[in-house]
mmCIF file of C-alpha atoms in Angstrom:
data_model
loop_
_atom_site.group_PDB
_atom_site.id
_atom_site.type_symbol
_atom_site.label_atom_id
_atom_site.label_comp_id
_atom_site.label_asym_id
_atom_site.label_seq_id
_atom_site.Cartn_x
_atom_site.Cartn_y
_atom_site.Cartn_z
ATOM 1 C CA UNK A 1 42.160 -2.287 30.517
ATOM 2 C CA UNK A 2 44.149 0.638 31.150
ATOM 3 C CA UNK A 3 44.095 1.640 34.833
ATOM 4 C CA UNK A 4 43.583 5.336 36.291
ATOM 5 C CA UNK A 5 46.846 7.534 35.367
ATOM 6 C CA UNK A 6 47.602 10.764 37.901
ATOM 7 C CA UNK A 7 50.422 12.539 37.587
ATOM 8 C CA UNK A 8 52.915 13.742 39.244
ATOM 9 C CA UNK A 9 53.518 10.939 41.618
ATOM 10 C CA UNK A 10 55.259 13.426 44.098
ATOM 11 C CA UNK A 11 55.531 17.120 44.281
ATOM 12 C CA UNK A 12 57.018 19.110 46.776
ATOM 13 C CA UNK A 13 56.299 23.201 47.116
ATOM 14 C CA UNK A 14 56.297 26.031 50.212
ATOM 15 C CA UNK A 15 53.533 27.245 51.869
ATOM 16 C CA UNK A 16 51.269 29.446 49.920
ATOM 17 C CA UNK A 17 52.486 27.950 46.219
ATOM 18 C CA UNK A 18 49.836 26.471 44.286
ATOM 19 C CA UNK A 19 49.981 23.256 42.833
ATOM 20 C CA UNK A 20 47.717 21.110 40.452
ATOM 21 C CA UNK A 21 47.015 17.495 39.610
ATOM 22 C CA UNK A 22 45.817 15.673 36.978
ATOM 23 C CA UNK A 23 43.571 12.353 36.587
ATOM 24 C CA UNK A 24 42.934 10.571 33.283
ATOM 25 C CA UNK A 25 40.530 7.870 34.353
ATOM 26 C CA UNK A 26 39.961 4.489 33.121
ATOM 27 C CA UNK A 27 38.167 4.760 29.547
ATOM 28 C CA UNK A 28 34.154 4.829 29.996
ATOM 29 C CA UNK A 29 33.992 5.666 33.606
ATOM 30 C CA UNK A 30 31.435 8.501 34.016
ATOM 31 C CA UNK A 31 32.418 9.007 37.726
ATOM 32 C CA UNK A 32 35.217 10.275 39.082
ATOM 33 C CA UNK A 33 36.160 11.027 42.560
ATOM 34 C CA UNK A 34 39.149 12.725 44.509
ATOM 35 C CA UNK A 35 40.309 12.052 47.578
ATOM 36 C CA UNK A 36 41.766 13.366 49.907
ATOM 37 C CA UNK A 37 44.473 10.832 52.118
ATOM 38 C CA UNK A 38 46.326 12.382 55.310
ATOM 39 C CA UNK A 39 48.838 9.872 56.943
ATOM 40 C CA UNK A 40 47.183 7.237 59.043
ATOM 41 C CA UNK A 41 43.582 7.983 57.812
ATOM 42 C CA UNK A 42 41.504 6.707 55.239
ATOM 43 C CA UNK A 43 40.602 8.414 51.923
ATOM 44 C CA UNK A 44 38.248 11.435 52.147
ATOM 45 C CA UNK A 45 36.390 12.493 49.607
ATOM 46 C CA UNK A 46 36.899 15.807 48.200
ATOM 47 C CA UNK A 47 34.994 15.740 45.099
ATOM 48 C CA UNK A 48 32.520 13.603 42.540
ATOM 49 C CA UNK A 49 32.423 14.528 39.707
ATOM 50 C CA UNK A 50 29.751 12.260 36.912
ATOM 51 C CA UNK A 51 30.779 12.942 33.314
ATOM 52 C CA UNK A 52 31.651 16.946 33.913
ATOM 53 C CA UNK A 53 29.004 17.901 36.306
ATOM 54 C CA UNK A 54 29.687 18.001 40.260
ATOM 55 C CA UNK A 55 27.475 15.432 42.478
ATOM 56 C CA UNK A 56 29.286 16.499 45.845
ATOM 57 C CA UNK A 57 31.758 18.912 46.506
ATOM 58 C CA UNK A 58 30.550 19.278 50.096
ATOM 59 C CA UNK A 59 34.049 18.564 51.501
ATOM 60 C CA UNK A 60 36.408 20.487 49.229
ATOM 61 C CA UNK A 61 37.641 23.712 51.067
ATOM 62 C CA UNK A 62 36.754 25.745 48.550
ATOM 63 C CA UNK A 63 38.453 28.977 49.614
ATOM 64 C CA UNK A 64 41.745 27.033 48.102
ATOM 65 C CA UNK A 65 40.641 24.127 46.514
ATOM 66 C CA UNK A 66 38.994 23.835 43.029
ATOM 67 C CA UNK A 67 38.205 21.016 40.487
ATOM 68 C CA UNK A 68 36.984 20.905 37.172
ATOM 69 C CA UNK A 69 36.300 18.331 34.756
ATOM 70 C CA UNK A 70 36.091 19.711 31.203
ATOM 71 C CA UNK A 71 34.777 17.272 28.784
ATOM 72 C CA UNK A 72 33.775 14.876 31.040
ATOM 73 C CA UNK A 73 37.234 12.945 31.398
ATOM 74 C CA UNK A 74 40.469 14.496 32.654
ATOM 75 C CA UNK A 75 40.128 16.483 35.687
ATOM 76 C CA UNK A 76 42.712 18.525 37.687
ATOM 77 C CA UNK A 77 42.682 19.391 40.943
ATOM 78 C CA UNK A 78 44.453 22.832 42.135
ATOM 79 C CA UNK A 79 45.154 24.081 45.509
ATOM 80 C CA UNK A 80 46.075 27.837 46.017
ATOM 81 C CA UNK A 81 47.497 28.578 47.785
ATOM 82 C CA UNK A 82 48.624 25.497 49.783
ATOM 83 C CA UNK A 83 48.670 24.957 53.740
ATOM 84 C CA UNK A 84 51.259 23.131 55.034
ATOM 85 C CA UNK A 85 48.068 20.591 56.501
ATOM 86 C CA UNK A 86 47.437 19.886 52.485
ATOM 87 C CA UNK A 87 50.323 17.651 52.737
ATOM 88 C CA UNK A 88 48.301 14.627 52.554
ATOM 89 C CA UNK A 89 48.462 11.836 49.482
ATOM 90 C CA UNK A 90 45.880 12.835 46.700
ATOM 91 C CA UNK A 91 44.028 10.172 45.130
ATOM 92 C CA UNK A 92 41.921 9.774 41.941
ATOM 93 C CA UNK A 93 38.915 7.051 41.368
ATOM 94 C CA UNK A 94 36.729 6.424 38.722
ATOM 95 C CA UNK A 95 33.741 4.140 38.550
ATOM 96 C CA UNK A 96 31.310 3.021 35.404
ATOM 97 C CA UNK A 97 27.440 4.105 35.540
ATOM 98 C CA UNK A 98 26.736 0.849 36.756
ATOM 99 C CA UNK A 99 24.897 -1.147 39.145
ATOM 100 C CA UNK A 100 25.056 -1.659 42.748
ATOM 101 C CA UNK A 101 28.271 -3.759 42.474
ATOM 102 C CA UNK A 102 30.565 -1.285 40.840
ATOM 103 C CA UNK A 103 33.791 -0.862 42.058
ATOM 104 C CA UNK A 104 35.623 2.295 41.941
ATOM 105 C CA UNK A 105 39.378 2.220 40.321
ATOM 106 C CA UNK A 106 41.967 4.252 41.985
ATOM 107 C CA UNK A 107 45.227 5.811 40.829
ATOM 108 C CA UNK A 108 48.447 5.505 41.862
ATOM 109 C CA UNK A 109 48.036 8.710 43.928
ATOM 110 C CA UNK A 110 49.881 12.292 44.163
ATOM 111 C CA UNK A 111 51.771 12.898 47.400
ATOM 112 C CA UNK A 112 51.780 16.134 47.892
ATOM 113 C CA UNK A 113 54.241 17.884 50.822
ATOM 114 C CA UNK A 114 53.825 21.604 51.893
ATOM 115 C CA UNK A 115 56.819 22.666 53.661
ATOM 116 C CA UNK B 1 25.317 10.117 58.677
ATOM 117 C CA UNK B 2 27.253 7.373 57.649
ATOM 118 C CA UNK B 3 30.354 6.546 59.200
ATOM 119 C CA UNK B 4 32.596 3.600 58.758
ATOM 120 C CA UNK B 5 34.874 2.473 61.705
ATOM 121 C CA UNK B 6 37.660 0.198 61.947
ATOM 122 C CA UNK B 7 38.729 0.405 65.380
ATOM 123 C CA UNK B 8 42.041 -1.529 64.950
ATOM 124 C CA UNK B 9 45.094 0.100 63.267
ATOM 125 C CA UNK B 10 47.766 -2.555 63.669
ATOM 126 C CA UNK B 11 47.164 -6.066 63.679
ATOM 127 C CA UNK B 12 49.745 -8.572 63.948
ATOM 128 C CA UNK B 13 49.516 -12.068 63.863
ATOM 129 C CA UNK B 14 51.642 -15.005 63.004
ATOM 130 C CA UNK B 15 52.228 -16.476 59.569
ATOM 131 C CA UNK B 16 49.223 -19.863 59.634
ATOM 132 C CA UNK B 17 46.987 -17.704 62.479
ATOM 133 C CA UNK B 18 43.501 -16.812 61.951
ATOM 134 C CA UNK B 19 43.027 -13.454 60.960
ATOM 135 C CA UNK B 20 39.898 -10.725 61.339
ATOM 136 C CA UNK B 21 39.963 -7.273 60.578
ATOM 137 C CA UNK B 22 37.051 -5.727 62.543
ATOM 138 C CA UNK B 23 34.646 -2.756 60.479
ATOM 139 C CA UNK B 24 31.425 -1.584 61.570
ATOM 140 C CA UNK B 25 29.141 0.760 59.919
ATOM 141 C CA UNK B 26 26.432 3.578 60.296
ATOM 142 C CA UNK B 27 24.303 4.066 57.105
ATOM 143 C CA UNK B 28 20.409 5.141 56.930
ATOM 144 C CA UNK B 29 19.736 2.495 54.451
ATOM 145 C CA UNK B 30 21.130 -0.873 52.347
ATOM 146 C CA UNK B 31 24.835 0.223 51.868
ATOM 147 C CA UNK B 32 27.014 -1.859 49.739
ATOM 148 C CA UNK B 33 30.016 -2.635 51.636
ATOM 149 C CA UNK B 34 34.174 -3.177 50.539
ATOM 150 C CA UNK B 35 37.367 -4.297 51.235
ATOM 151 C CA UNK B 36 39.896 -2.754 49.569
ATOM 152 C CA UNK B 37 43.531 -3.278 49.862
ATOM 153 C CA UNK B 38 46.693 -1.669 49.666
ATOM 154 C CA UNK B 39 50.189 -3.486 48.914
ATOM 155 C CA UNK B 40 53.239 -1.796 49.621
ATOM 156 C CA UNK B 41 54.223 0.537 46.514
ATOM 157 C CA UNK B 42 50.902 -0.243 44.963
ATOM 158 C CA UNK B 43 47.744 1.310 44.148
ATOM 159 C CA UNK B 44 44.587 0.970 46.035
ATOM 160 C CA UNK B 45 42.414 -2.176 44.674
ATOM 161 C CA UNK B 46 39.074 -3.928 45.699
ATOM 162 C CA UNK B 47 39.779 -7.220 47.651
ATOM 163 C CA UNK B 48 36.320 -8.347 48.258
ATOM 164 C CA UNK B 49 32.427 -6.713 47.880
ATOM 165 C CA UNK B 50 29.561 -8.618 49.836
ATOM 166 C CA UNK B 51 27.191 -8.730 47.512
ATOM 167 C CA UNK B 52 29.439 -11.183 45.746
ATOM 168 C CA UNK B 53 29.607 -13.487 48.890
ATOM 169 C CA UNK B 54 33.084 -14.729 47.147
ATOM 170 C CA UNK B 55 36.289 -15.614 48.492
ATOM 171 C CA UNK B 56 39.203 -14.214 47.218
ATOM 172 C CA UNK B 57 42.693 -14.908 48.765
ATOM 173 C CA UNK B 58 41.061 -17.076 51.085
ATOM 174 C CA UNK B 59 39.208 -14.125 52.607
ATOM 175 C CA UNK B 60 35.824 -13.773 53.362
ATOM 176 C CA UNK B 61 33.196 -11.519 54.979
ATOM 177 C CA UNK B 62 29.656 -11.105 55.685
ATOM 178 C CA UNK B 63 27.356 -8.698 56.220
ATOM 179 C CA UNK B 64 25.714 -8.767 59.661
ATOM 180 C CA UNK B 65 22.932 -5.696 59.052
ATOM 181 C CA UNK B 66 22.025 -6.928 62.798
ATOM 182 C CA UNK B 67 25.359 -6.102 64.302
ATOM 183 C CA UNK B 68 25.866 -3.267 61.423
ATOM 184 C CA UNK B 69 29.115 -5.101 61.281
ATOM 185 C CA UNK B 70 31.570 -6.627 57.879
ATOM 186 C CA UNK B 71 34.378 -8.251 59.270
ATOM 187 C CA UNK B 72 37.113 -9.443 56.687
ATOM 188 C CA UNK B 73 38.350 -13.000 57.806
ATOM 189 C CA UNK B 74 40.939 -15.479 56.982
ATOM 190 C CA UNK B 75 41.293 -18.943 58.485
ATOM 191 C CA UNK B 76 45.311 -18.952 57.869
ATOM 192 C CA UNK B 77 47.230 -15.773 57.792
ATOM 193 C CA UNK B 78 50.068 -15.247 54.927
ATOM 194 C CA UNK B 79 52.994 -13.058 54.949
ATOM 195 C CA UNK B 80 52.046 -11.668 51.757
ATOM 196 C CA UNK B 81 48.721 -10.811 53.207
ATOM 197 C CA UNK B 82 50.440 -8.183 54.878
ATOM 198 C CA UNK B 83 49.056 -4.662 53.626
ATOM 199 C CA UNK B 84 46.899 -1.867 54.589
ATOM 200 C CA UNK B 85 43.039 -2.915 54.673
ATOM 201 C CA UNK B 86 40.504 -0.196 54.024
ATOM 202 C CA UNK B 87 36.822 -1.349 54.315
ATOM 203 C CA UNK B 88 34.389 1.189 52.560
ATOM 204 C CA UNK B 89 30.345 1.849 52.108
ATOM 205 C CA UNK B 90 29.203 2.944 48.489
ATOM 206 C CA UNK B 91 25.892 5.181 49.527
ATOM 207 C CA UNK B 92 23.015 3.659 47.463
ATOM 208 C CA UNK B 93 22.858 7.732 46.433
ATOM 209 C CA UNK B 94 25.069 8.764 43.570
ATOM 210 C CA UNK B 95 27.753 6.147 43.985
ATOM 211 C CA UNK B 96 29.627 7.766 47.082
ATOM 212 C CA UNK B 97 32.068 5.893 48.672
ATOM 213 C CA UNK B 98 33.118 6.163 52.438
ATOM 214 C CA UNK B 99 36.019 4.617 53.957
ATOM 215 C CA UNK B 100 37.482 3.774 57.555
ATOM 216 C CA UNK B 101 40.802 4.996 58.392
ATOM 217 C CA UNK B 102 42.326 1.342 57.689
ATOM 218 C CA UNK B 103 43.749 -1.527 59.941
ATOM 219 C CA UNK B 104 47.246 -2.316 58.611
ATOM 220 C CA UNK B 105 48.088 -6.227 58.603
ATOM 221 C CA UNK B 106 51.388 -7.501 59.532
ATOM 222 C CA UNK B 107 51.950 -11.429 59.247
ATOM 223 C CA UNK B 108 55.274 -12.287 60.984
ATOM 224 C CA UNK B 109 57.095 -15.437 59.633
#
């Protein structure tokens, strides 16, 4: 099966430029997640998303930060305007409405550098 | 609150060494716990889930809910085992997943 696409792999913008992502997940997958991946530290989660409603959203700073999933599959992520601590490596998941032994499917990831 | 901690961020061993990459947990109920891995250049990808008790690679790990503990082991290090190692708790809520901040492998020749 196809994997989860994200796009662009790299971007590069100044402080206070907005910049957005974009997830296509894996065909079928109701859930979708972003996180959030500064160097040396695990993925945090931004956002969930399941089909286009939000489950938790409780760490997205939402004074810059937004998400939306229209349809229920693609979703973009924007950030305006962008702090120079956003430069972190933005990843993508998606996971099927299954049972307790789903996995969750990442992207490639976006790295993302504020200068 | 759940928490997942992996208290080592480099561990290097020799090529044919045993191998454990410590993670211990804090979760208000019956988590599901990961390993995922990370190759260089690649994407993120499951290694191992417990409720599969499998092996995979020759790794292993089981849940101790005593110890609150899922150590990933390996009797005989490889250098292509060398990668980042994330372990992770799916909440039993909503499918949430929470990782550590990763113990990165390094298997010298």
């Amino acid at each position: 099966e196809a994997g989860v696409a994200q796009s662009p792999r790299y971007k590069i913008i100044e402080k206070r430029q907005s910049v957005a992502f974009w997830c296509n997940p894996i065909s079928g997958h109701a859930t979708l997640y972003w996180y959030q991946q500064i160097l040396g530290q695990g993925p945090k989660l931004l956002i969930q998303f399941q089909n286009n409603g939000v489950v938790d959203d409780s760490q997205l700073p939402k004074d810059r930060f937004s998400a939306e999933r229209l349809k229920g599959v693609d979703s973009t992520l924007k950030i305006q305007p962008a702090k120079l601590e956003d430069s972190a490596v933005y990843l993508c998941a998606s996971s099927s409405p299954g049972g307790r032994d789903t996995e969750a499917f990442f992207g490639q990831g976006t790295r993302l550098t504020v200068v | 609150a759940q928490r997942v901690t992996q208290p080592e961020k480099l561990l290097s061993v020799f090529k044919g060494a045993p191998v454990e990459l410590k993670c211990n947990y804090s979760y208000s109920g019956s988590p599901e716990l990961f390993w995922y891995v990370q190759y260089s250049r690649q994407r993120l990808q499951l290694l191992l889930r417990h409720i599969s008790r499998e092996s995979i690679k020759g790794f292993t790990a089981d849940l101790n809910k005593g110890e609150t503990s899922f150590h990933l082991k390996k009797p005989f290090a490889q250098e292509e085992d060398s990668a980042m190692y994330y372990c992770a708790l799916k909440g039993i809520n909503f499918n949430k997943f929470y990782f550590g901040s990763g113990t990165k492998l390094n298997v010298k020749p």
